[in-house]
PDB file of C-alpha atoms and ligand atoms in Angstrom:
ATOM      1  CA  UNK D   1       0.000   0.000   0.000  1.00 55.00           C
ATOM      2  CA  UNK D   2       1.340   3.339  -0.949  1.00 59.00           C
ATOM      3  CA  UNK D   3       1.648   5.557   2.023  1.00 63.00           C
ATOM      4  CA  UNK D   4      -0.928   8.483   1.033  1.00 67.00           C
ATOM      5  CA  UNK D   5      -0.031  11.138   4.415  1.00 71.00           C
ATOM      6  CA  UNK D   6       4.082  11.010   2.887  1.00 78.00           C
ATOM      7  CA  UNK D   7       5.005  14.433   2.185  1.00 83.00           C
ATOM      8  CA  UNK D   8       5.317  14.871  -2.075  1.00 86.00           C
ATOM      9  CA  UNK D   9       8.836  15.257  -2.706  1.00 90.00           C
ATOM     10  CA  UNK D  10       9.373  19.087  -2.954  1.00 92.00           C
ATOM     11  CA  UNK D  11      11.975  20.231  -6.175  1.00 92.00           C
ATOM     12  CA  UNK D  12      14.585  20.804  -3.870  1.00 91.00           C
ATOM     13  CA  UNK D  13      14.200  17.139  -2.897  1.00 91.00           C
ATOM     14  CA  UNK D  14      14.745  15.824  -5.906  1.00 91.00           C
ATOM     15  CA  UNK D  15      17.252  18.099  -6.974  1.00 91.00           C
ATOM     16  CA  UNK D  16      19.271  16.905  -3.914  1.00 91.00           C
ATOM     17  CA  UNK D  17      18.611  12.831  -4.779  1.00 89.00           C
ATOM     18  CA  UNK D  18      22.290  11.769  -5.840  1.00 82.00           C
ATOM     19  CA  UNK D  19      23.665   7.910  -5.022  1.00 79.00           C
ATOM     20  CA  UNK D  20      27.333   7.050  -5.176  1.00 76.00           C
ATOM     21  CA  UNK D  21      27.934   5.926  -8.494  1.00 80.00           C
ATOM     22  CA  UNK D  22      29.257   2.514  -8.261  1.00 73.00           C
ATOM     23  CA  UNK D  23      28.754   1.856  -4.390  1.00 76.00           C
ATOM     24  CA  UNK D  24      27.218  -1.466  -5.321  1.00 80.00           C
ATOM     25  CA  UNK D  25      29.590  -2.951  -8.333  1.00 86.00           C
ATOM     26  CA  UNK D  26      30.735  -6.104  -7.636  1.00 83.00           C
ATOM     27  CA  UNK D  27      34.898  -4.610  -7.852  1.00 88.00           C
ATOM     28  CA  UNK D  28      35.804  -1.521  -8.132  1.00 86.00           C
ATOM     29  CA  UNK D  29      37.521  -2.459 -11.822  1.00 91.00           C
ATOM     30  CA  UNK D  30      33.987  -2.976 -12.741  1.00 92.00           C
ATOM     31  CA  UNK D  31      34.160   0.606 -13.938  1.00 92.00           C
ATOM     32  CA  UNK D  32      36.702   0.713 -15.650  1.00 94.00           C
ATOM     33  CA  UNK D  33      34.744  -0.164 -18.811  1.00 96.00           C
ATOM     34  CA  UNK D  34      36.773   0.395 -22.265  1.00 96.00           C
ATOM     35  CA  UNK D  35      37.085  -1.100 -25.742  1.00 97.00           C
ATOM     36  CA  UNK D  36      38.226  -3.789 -24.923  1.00 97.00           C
ATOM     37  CA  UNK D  37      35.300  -4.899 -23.225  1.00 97.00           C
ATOM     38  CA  UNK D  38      33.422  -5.528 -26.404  1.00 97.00           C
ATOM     39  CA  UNK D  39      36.408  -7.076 -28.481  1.00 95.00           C
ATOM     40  CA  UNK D  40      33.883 -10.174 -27.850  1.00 94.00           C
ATOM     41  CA  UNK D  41      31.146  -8.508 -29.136  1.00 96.00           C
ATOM     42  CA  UNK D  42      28.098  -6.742 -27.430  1.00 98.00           C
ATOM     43  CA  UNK D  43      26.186  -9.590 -26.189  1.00 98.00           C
ATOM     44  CA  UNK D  44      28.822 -11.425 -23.923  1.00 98.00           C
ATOM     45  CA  UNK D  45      28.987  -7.895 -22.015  1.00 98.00           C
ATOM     46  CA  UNK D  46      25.079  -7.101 -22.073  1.00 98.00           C
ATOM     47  CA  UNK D  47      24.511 -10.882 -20.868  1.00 98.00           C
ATOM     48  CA  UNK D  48      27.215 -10.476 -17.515  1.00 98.00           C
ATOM     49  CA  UNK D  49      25.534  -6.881 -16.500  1.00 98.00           C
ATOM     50  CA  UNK D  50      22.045  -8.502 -16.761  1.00 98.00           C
ATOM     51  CA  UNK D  51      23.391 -11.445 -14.751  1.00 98.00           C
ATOM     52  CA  UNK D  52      25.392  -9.214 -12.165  1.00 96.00           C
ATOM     53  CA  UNK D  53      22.284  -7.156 -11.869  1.00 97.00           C
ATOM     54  CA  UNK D  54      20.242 -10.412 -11.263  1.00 97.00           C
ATOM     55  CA  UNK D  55      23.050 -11.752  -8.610  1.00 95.00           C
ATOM     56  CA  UNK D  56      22.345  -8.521  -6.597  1.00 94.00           C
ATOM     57  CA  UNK D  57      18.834  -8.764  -6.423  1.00 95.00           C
ATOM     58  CA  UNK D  58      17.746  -6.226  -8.625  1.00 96.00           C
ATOM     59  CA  UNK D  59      13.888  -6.643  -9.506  1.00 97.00           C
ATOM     60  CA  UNK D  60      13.546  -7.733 -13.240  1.00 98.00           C
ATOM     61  CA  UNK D  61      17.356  -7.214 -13.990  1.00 98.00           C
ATOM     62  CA  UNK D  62      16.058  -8.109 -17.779  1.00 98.00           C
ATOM     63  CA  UNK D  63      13.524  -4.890 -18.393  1.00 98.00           C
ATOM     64  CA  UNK D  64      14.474  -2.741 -21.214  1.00 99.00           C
ATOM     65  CA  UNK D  65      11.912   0.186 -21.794  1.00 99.00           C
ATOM     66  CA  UNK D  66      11.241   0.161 -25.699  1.00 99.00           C
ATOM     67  CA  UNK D  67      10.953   2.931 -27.807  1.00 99.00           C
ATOM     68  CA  UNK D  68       9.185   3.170 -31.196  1.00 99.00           C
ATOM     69  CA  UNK D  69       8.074   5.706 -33.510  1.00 98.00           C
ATOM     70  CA  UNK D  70       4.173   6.505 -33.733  1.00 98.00           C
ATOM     71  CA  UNK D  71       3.993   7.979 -37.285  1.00 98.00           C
ATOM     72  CA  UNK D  72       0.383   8.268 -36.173  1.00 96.00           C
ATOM     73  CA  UNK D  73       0.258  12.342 -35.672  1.00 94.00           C
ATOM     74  CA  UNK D  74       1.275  15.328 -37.369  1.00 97.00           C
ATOM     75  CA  UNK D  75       4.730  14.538 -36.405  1.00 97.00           C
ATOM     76  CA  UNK D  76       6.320  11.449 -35.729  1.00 98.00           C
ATOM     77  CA  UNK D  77       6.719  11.111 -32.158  1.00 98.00           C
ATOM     78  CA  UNK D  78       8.515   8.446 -29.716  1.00 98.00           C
ATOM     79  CA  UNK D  79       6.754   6.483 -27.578  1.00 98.00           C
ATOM     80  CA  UNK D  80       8.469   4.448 -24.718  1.00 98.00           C
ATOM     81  CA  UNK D  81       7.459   1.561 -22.371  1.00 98.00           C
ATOM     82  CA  UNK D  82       8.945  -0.971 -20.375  1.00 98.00           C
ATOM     83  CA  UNK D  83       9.193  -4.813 -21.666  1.00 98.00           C
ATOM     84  CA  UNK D  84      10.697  -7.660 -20.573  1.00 98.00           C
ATOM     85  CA  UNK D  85      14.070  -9.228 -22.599  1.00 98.00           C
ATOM     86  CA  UNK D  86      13.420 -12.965 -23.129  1.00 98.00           C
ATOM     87  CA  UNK D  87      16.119 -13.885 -25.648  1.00 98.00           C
ATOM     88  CA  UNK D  88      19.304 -12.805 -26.144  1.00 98.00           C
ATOM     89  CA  UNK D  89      21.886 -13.450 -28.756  1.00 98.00           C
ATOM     90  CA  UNK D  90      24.507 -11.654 -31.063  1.00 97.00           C
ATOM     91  CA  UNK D  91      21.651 -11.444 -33.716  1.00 97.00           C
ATOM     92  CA  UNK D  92      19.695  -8.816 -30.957  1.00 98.00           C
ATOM     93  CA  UNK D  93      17.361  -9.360 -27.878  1.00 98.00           C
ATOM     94  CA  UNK D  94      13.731 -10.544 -27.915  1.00 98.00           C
ATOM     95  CA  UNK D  95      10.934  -9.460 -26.048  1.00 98.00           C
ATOM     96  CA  UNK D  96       7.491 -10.829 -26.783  1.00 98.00           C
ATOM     97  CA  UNK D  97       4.376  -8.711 -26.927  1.00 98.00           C
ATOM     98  CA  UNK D  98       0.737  -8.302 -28.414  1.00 98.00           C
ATOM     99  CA  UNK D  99       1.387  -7.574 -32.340  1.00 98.00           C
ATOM    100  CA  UNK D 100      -1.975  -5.584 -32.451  1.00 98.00           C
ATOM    101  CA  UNK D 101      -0.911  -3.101 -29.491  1.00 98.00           C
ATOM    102  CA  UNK D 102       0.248   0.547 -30.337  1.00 98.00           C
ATOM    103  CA  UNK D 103       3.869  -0.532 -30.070  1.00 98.00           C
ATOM    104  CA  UNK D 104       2.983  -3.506 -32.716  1.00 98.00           C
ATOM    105  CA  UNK D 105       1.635  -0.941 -34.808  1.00 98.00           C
ATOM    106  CA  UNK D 106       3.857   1.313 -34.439  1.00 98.00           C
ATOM    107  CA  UNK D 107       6.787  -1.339 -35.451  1.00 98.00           C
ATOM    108  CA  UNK D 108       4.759  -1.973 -38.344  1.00 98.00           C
ATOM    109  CA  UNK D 109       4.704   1.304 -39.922  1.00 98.00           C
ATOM    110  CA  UNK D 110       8.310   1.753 -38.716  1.00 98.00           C
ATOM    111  CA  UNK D 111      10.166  -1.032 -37.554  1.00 98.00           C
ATOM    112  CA  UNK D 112      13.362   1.062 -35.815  1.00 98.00           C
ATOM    113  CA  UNK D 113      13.294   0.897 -31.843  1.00 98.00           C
ATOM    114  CA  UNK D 114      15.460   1.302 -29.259  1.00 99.00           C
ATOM    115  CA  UNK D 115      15.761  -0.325 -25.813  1.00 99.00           C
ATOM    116  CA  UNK D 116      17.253   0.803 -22.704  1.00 99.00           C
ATOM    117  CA  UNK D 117      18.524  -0.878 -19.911  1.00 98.00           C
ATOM    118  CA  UNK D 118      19.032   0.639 -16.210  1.00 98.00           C
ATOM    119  CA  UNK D 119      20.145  -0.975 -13.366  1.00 97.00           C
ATOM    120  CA  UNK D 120      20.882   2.397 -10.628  1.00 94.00           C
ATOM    121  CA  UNK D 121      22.076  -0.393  -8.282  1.00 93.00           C
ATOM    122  CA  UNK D 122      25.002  -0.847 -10.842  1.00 95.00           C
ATOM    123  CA  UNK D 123      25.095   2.717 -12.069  1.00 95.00           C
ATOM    124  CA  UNK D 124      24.927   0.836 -15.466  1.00 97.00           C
ATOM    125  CA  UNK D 125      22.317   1.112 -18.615  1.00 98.00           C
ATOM    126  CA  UNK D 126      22.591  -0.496 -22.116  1.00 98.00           C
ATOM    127  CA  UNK D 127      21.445   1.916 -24.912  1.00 99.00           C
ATOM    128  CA  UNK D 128      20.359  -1.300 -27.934  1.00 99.00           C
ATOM    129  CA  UNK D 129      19.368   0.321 -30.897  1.00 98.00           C
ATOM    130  CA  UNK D 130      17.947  -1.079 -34.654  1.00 98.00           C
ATOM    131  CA  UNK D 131      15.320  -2.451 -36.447  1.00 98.00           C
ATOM    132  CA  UNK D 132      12.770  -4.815 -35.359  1.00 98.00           C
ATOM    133  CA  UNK D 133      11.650  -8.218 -37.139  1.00 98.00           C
ATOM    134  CA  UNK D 134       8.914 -10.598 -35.753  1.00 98.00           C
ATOM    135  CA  UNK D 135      10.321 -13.747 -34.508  1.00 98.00           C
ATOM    136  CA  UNK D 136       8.832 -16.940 -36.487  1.00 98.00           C
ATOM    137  CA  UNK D 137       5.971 -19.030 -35.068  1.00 98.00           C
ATOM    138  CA  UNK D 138       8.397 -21.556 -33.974  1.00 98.00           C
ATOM    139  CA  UNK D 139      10.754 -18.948 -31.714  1.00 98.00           C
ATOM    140  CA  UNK D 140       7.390 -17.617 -30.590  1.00 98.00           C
ATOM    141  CA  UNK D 141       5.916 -21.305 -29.602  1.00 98.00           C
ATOM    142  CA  UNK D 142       8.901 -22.034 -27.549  1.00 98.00           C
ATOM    143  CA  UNK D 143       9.078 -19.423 -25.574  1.00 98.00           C
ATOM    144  CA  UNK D 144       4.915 -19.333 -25.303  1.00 98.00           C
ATOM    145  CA  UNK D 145       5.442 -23.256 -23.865  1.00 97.00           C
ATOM    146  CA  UNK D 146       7.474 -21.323 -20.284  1.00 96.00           C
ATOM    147  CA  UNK D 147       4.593 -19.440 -19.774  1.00 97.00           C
ATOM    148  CA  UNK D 148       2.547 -20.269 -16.822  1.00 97.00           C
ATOM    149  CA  UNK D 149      -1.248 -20.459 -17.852  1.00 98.00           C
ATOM    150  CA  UNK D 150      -2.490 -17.440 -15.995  1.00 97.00           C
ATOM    151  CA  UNK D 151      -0.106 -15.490 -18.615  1.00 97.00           C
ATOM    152  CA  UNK D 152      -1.236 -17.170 -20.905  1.00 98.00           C
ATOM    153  CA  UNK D 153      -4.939 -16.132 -20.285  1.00 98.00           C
ATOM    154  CA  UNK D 154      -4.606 -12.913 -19.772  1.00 98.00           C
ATOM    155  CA  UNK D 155      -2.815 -12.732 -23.420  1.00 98.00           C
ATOM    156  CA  UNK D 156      -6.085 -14.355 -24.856  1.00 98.00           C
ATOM    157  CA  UNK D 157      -7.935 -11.577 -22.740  1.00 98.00           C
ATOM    158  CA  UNK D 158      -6.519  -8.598 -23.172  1.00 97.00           C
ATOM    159  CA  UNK D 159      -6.796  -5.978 -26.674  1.00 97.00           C
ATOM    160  CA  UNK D 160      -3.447  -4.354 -25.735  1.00 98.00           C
ATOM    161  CA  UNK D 161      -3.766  -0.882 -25.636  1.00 97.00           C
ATOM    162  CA  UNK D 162      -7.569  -0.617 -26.574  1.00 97.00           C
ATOM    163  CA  UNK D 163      -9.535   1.494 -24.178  1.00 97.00           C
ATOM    164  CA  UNK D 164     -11.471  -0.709 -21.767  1.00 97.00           C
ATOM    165  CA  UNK D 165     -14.741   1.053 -20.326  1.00 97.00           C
ATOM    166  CA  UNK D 166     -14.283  -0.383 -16.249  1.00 98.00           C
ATOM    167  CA  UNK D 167     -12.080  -2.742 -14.776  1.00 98.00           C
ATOM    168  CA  UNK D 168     -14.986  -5.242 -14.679  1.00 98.00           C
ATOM    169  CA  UNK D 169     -15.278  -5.156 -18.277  1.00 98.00           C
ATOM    170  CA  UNK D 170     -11.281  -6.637 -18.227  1.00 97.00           C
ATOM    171  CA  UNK D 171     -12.392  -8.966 -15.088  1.00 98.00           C
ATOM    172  CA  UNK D 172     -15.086 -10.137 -17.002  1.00 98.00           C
ATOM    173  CA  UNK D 173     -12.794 -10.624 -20.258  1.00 98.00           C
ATOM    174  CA  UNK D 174     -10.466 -12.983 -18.330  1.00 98.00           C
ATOM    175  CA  UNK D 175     -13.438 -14.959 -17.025  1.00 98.00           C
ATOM    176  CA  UNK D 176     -14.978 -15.645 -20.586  1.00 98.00           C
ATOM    177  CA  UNK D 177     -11.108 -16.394 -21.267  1.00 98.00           C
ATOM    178  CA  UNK D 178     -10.855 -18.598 -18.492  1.00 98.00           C
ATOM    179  CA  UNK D 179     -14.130 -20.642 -19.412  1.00 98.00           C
ATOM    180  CA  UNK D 180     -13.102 -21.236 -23.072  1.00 98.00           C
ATOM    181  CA  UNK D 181     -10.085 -22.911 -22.191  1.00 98.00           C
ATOM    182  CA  UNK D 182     -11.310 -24.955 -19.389  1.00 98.00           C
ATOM    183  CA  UNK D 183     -11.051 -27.839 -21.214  1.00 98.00           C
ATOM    184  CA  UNK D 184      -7.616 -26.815 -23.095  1.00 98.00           C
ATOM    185  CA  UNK D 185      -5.029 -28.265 -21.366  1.00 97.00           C
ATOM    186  CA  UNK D 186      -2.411 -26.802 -23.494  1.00 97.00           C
ATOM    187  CA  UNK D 187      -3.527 -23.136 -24.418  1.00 98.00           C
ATOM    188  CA  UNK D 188      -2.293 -22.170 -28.045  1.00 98.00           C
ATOM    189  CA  UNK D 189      -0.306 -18.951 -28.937  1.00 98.00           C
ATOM    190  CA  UNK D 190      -2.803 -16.847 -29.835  1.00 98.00           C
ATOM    191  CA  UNK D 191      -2.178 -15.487 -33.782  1.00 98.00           C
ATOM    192  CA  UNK D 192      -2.088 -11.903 -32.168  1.00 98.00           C
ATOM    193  CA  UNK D 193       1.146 -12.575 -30.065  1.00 98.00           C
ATOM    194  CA  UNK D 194       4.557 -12.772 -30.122  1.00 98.00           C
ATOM    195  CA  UNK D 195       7.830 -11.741 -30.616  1.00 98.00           C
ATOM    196  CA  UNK D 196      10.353  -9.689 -31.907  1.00 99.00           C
ATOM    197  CA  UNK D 197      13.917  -9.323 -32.491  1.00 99.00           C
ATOM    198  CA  UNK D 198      15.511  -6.191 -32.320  1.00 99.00           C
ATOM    199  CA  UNK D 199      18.608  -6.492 -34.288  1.00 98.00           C
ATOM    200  CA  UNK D 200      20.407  -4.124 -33.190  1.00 98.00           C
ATOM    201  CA  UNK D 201      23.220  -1.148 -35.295  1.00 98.00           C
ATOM    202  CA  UNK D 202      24.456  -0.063 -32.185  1.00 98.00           C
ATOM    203  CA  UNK D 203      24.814  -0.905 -29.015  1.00 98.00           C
ATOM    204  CA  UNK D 204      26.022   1.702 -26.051  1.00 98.00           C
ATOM    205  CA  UNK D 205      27.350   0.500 -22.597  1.00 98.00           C
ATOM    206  CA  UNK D 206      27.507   2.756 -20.055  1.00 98.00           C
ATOM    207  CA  UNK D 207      28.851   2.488 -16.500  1.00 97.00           C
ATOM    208  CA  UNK D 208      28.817   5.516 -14.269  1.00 94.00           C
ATOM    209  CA  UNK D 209      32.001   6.012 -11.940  1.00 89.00           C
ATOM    210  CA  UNK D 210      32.055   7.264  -8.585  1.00 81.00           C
ATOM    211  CA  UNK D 211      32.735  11.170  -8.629  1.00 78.00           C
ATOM    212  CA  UNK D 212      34.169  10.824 -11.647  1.00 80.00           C
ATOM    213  CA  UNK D 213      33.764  11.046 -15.599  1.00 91.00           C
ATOM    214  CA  UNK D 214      31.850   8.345 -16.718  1.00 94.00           C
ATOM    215  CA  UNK D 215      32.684   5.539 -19.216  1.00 96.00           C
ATOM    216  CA  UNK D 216      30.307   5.334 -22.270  1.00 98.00           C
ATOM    217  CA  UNK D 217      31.483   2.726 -25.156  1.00 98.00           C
ATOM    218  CA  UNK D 218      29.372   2.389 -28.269  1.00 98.00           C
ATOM    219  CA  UNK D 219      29.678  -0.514 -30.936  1.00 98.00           C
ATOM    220  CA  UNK D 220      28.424   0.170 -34.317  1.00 98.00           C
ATOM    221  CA  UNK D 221      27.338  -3.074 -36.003  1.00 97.00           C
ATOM    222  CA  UNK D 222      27.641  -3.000 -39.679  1.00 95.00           C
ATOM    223  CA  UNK D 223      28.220  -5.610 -42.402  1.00 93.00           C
ATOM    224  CA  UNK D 224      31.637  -5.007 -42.968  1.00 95.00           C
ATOM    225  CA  UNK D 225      32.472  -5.634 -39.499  1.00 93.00           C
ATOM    226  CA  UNK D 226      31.769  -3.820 -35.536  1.00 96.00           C
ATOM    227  CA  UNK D 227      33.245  -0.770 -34.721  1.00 97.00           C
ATOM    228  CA  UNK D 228      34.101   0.542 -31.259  1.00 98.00           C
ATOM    229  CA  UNK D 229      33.653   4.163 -29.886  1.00 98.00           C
ATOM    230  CA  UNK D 230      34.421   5.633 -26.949  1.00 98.00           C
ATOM    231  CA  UNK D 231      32.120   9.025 -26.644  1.00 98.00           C
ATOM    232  CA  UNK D 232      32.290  11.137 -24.087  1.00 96.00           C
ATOM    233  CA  UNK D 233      30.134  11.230 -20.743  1.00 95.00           C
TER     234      UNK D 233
HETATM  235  C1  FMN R 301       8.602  -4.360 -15.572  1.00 80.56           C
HETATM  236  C2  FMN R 301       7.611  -4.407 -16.711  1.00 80.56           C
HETATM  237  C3  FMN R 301       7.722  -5.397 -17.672  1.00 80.56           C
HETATM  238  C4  FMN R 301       6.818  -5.446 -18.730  1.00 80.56           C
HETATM  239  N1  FMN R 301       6.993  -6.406 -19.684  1.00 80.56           N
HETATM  240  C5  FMN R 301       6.176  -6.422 -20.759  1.00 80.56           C
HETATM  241  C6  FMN R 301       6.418  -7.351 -21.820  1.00 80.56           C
HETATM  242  O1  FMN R 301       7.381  -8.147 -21.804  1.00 80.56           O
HETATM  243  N2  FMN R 301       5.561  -7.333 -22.865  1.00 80.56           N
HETATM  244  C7  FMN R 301       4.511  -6.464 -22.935  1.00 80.56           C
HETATM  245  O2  FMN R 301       3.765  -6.505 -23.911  1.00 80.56           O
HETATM  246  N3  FMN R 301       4.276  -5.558 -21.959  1.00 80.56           N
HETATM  247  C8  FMN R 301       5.091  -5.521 -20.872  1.00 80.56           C
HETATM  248  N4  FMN R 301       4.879  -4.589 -19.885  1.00 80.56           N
HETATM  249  C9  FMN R 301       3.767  -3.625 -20.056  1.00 80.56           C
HETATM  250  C10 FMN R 301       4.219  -2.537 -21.034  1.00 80.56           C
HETATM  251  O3  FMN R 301       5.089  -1.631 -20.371  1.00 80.56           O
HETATM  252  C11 FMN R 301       3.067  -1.770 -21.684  1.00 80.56           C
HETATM  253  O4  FMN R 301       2.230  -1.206 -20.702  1.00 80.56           O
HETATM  254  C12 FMN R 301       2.214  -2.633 -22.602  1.00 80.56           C
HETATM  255  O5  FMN R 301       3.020  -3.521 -23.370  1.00 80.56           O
HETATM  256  C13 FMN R 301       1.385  -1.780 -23.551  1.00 80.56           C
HETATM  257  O6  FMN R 301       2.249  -0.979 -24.306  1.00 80.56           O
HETATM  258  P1  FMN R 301       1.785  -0.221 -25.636  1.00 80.56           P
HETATM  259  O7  FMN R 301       0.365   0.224 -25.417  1.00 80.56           O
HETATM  260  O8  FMN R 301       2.739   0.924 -25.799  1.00 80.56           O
HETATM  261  O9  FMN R 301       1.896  -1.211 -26.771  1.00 80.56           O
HETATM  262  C14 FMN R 301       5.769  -4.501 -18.815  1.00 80.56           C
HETATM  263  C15 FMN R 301       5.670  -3.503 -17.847  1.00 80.56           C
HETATM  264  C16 FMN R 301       6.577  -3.451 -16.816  1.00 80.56           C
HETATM  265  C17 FMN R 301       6.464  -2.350 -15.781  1.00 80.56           C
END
């Protein structure tokens, strides 16, 4: 339960919210971040800071929040959410999603995004940026199998990003869900789901450093071959 008689944090509060940059790295080299780092490519590194994150307990060490471009308006304008990363591989990460949703649409008018990781903790984020591609119905289906079926429900029950007139109306959508499938022990993918690869151009790893100028190294993926960066902070 939120605490509703906490005072609202004034400007000057948040103007004075600083952490130690690096306080919680698991050695102090940890910062030193530099080319070399990515002589192995980008997804060796991105994997260790997800897993570093995860072995200090951050909450959902794998959420990017995913940016498109709504062509939609006058003016094409980003949008940004958070979604989960559930693949990763030197051809770009995966995240899995409702292809009918505003990002969906928006991917399939343009299909660049960009996805950011943050971990504070680690005073670490990932910039991965590209173009999207669905995943086939086979990538989709295997990654659909390790989801428990209350997930699986509410993927059935939801229109992603349609307005919904009350929360009962979405209460009552999951029960007609629920009673459909009773007798489906194994609840298909529905053909409005799935996921996407973001293949990413560039990739930027950046690792703050305590009182000090911090490291930012960008790789630049290209079909001739990666090149490495270092840009300043
Ligand atoms: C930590 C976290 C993880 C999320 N993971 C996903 C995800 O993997 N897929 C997804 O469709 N939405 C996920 N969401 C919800 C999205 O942020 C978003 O509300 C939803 O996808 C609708 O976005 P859209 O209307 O821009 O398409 C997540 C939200 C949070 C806070």
């Amino acid at each position: 339960m939120l605490m509703r008689d906490q005072e609202p944090a004034t400007a000057a509060d948040l103007a004075a919210m600083r952490v130690d940059y690096g306080a919680h790295l698991p050695e102090p080299e940890e910062a030193d971040l530099d080319e070399s780092w990515v002589a192995g490519g980008w997804e060796p590194l991105l994997r260790r800071w997800i897993e570093q994150a995860r072995g200090l307990g951050v909450a959902e060490p794998n959420a990017m929040v995913l940016a498109t471009v709504s062509l939609t308006g006058p003016a094409p304008r980003p949008v940004a959410r958070t979604v989960l990363c559930k693949g990763l591989s030197p051809e770009g990460v995966t995240f899995y999603t409702n292809y009918d949703s505003a990002k969906g649409n928006q991917l399939a008018a343009d299909p660049y995004a960009a996805a950011s990781f943050v971990w504070p903790a680690l005073a670490r984020q990932v910039h991965v940026r590209g173009v999207t591609e669905r995943v086939s119905a086979e990538v989709t289906a295997a990654y659909w199998q390790a989801r428990p079926r209350d997930a699986r429900l509410g993927a059935w029950a939801s229109q992603q990003s349609r307005p919904v007139t009350s929360r009962a109306e979405l209460d009552r959508a999951l029960a007609e869900t629920t009673a459909r499938f009773a007798d489906v022990d194994d609840i298909p993918v529905p053909p409005f789901w799935g996921g996407y690869l973001l293949r990413p151009d560039e990739v930027e790893f950046w690792q703050g450093r305590r009182g000090r100028l911090h490291n930012r190294i960008v790789a630049r993926i290209e079909a001739t071959g990666t090149t490495v960066e270092r840009l300043q902070p």
